Tab-separated table of C-alpha atoms in Angstrom:
chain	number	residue	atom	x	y	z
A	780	UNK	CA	-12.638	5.072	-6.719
A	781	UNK	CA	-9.448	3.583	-7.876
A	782	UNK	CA	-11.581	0.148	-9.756
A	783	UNK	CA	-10.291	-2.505	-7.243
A	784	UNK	CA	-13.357	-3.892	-5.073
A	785	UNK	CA	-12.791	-5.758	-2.090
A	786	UNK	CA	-15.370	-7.625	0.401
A	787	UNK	CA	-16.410	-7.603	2.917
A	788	UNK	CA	-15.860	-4.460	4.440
A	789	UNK	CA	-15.700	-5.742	8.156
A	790	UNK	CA	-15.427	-9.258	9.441
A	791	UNK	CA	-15.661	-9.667	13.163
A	792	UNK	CA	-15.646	-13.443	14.111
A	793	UNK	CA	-13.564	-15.251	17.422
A	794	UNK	CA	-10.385	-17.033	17.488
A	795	UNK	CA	-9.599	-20.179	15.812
A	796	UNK	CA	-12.047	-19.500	12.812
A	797	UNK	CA	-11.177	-19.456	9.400
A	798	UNK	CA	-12.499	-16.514	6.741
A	799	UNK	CA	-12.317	-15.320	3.142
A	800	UNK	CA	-12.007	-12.191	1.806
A	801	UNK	CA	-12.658	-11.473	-1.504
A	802	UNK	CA	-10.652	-9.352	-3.981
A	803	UNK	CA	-12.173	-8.009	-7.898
A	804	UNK	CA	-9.073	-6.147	-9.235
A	805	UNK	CA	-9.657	-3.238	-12.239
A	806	UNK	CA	-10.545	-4.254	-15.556
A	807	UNK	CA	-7.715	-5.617	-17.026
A	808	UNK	CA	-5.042	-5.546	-14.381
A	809	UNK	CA	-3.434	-9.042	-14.419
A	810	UNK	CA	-1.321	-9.142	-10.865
A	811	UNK	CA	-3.209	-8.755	-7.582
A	812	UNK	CA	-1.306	-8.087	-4.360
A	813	UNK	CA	-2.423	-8.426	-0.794
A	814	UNK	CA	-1.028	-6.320	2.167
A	815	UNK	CA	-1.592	-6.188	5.971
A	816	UNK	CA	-2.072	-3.565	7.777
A	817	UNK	CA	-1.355	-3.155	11.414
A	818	UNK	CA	-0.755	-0.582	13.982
A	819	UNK	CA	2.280	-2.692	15.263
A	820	UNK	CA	3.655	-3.503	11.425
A	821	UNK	CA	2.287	-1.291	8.793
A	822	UNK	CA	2.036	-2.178	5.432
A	823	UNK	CA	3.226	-5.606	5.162
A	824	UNK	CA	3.401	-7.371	1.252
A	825	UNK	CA	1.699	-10.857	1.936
A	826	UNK	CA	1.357	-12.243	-1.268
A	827	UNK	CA	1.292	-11.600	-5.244
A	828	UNK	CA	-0.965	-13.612	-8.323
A	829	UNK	CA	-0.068	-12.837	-11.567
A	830	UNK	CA	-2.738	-14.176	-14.402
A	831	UNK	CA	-3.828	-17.541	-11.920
A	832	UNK	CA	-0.002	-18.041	-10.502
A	833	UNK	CA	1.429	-17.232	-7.223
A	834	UNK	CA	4.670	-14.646	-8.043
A	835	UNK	CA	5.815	-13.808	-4.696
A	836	UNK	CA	5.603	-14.029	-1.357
A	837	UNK	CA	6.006	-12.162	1.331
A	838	UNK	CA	5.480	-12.577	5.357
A	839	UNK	CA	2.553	-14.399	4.891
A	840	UNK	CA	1.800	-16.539	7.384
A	841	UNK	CA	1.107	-20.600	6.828
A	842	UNK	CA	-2.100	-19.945	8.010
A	843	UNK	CA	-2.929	-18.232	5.576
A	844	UNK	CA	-3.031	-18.816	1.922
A	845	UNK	CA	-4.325	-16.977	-1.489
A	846	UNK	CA	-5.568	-18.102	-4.641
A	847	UNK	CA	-6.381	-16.150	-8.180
A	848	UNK	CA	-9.636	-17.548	-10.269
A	849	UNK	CA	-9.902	-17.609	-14.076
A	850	UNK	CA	-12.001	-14.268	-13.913
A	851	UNK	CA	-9.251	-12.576	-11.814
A	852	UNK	CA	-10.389	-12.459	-8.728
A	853	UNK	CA	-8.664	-13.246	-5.656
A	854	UNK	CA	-8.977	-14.721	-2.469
A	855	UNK	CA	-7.106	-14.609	0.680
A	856	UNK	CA	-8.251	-16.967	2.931
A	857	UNK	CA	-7.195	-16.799	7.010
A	858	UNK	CA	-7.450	-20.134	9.046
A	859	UNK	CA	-7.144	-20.555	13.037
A	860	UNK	CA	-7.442	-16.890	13.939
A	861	UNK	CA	-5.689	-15.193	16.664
A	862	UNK	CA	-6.442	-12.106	18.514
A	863	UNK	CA	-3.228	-11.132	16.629
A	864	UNK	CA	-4.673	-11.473	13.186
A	865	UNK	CA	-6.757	-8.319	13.721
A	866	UNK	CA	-5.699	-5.960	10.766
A	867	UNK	CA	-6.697	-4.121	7.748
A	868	UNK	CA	-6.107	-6.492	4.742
A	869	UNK	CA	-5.487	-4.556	1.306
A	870	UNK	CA	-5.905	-5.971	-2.308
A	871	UNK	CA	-4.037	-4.171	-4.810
A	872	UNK	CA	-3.996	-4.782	-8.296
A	873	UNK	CA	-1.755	-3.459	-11.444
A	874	UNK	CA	-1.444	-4.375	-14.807
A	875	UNK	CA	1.536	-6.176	-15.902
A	876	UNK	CA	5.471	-6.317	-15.255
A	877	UNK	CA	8.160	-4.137	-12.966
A	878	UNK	CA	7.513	-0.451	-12.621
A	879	UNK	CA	3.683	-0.756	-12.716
A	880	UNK	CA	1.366	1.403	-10.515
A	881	UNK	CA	-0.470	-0.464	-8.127
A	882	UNK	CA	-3.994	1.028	-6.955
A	883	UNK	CA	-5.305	-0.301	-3.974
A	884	UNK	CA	-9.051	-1.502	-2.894
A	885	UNK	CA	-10.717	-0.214	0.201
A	886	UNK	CA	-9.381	-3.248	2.418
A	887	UNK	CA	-11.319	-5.887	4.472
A	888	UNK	CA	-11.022	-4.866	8.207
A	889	UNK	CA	-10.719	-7.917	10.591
A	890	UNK	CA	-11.395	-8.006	14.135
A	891	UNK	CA	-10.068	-11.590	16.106
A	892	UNK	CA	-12.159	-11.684	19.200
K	1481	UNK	CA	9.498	-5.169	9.277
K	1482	UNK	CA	9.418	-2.318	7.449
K	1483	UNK	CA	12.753	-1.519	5.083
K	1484	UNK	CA	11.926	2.497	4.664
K	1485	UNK	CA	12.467	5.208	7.323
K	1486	UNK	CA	9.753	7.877	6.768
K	1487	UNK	CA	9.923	11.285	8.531
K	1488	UNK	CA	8.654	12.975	10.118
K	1489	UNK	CA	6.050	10.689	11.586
K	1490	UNK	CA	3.437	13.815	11.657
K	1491	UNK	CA	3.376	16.968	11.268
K	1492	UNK	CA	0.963	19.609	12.358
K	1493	UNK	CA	1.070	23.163	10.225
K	1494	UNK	CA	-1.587	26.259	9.227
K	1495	UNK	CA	-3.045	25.935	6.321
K	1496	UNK	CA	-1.247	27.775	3.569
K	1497	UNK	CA	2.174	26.677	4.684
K	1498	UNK	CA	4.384	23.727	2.532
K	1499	UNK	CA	5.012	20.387	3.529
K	1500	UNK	CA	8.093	18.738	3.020
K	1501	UNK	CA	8.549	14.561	4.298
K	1502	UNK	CA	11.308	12.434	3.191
K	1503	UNK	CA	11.760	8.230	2.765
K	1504	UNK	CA	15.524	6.852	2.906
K	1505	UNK	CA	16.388	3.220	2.572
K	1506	UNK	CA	19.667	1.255	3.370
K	1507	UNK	CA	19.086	-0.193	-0.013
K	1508	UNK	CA	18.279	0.225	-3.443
K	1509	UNK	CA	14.689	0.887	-5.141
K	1510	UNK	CA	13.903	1.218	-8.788
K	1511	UNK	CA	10.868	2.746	-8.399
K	1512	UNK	CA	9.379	5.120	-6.024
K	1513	UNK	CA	5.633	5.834	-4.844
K	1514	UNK	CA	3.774	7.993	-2.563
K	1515	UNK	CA	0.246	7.667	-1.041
K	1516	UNK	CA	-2.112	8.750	0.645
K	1517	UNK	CA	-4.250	6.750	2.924
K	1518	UNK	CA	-7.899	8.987	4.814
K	1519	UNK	CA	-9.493	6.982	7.740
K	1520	UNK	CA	-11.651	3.574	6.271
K	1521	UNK	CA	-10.034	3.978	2.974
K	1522	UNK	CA	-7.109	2.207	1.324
K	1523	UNK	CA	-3.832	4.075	-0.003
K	1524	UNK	CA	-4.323	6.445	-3.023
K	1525	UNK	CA	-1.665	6.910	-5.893
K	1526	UNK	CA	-0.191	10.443	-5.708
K	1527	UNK	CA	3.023	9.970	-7.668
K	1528	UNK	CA	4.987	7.380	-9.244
K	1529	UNK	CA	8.638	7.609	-10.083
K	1530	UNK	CA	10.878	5.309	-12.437
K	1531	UNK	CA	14.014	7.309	-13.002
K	1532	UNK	CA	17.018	8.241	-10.293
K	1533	UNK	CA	17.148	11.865	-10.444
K	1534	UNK	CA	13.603	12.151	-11.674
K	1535	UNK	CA	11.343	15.278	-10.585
K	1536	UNK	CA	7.601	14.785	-10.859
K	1537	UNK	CA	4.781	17.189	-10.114
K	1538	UNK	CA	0.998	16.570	-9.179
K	1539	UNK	CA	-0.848	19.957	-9.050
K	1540	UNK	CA	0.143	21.354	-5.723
K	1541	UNK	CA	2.235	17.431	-4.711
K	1542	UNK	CA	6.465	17.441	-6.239
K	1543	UNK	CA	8.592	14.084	-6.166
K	1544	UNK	CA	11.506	13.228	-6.516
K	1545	UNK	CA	13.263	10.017	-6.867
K	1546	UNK	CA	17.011	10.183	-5.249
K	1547	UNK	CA	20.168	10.079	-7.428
K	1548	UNK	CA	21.431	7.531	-5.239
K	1549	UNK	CA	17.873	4.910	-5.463
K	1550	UNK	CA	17.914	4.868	-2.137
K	1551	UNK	CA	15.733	8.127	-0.904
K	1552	UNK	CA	12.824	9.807	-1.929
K	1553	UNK	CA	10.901	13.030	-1.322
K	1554	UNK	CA	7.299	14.544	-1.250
K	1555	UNK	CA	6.955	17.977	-1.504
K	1556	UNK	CA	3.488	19.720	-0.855
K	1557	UNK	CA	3.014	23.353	-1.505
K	1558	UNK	CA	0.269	26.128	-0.053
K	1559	UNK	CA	-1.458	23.546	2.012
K	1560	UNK	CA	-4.899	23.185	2.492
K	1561	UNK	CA	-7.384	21.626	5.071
K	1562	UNK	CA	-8.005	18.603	2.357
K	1563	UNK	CA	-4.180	17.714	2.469
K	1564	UNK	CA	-4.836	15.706	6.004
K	1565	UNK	CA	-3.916	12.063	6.228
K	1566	UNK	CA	-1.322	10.066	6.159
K	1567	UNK	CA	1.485	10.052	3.277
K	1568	UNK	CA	2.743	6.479	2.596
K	1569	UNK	CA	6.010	6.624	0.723
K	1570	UNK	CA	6.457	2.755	-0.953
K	1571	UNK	CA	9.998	1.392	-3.399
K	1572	UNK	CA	9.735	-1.674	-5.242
K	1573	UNK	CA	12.630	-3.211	-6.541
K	1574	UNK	CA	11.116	-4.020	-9.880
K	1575	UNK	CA	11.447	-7.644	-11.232
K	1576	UNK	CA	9.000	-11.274	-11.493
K	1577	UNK	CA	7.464	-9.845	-8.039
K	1578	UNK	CA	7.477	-5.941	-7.553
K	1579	UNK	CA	5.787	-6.146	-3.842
K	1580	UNK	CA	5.691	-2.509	-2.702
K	1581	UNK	CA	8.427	-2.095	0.527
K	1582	UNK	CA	6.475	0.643	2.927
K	1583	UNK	CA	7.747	3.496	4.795
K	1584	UNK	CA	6.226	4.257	8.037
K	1585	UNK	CA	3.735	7.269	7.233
K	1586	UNK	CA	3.634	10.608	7.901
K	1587	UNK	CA	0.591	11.878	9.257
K	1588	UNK	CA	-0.439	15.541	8.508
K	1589	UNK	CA	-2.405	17.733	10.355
K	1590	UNK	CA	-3.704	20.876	9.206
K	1591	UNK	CA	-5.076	24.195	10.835
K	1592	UNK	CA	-7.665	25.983	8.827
């Protein structure tokens, strides 16, 4: 159990909808990452929230946007679905600063009907 | 698309025998990581790396982070059924952002 929680752990909803899923990063780890995974892609860096601010982005979508609270948490939310946007979708989080480990949740898997 | 070429993209070997898979890049990482990623579950830490030239074991899992920055390797000795998965090798580049940059994978299959 590497600390980072993510739900849900499926999500099956049609094309066009929008959804959130939700990201608790370990105790004390400041930056939270999200990452797509795909059978076509990979692991693709999306986006990055260090203590409440957005500190990089990646091939995210416009689509789709994330947000850290006050607590932490993060959310990445996914509007207008397309079949395409069927994927695993990773939170990782890591402390602070360049060279940090980052230890990843168990992922949100989406399916776009 | 993805910046790191992982190989080989499986491998299938007896159980007892090393492992041996590679990550190259056409440019330069300051730090190095390898995962490991079993079906429904997100990647697992092996090994992290911070220094060019650095060696780094992990009980039975050796490291090493390329002179050059750009190449890493993942040793794994006397394998065992447990081993299977997929290896993830991952560089970040360090600064305001350090977003991992993934290889591939190498998926490993092994006969008991």
């Amino acid at each position: 159990d590497s600390g980072v929680t993510q739900t849900p752990k499926h999500l099956i909803t049609a094309t066009g909808q929008r959804v959130t899923l939700r990201c608790s990063p370990r105790s004390g780890d400041l930056s939270v990452y999200w990452y797509q995974q795909s059978l076509d892609q990979g692991l693709q860096f999306l986006i990055q929230y260090y203590n409440g601010e957005e500190r990089a982005k990646g091939n995210i979508l416009e689509r789709f946007s994330a947000q850290q609270f006050p607590d932490l948490h993060s959310e990445l939310n996914l509007s207008s679905l397309e079949l395409g946007d069927s994927a695993l979708y990773f939170c990782a989080s890591s402390f602070r600063g360049p060279g940090n480990e980052q230890f990843f949740g168990p992922g949100t898997r989406l399916t776009v009907l | 698309g993805q910046q790191l070429n992982q190989s080989p993209q499986s491998m299938f070997i007896q159980e007892g025998e090393d492992v041996s898979m590679n990550c190259t890049s056409s440019s330069i990482f300051n730090t190095w990581l390898w995962y490991k990623q079993e079906p429904g579950e997100g990647p697992v830490l092996l090994i992290a790396l911070y220094k060019a030239g650095e060696l780094t074991s992990n009980g039975r899992l050796t490291a090493q982070f390329g002179i050059t920055r750009k190449d890493s390797f993942l040793n794994i000795s006397a394998s065992i059924p447990s081993d299977v998965g997929i290896y993830f090798c991952a560089g970040s580049r360090g600064g305001a952002g350090n977003m991992l940059t993934f290889g591939g994978g190498t998926r490993l299959m092994v006969k008991p």
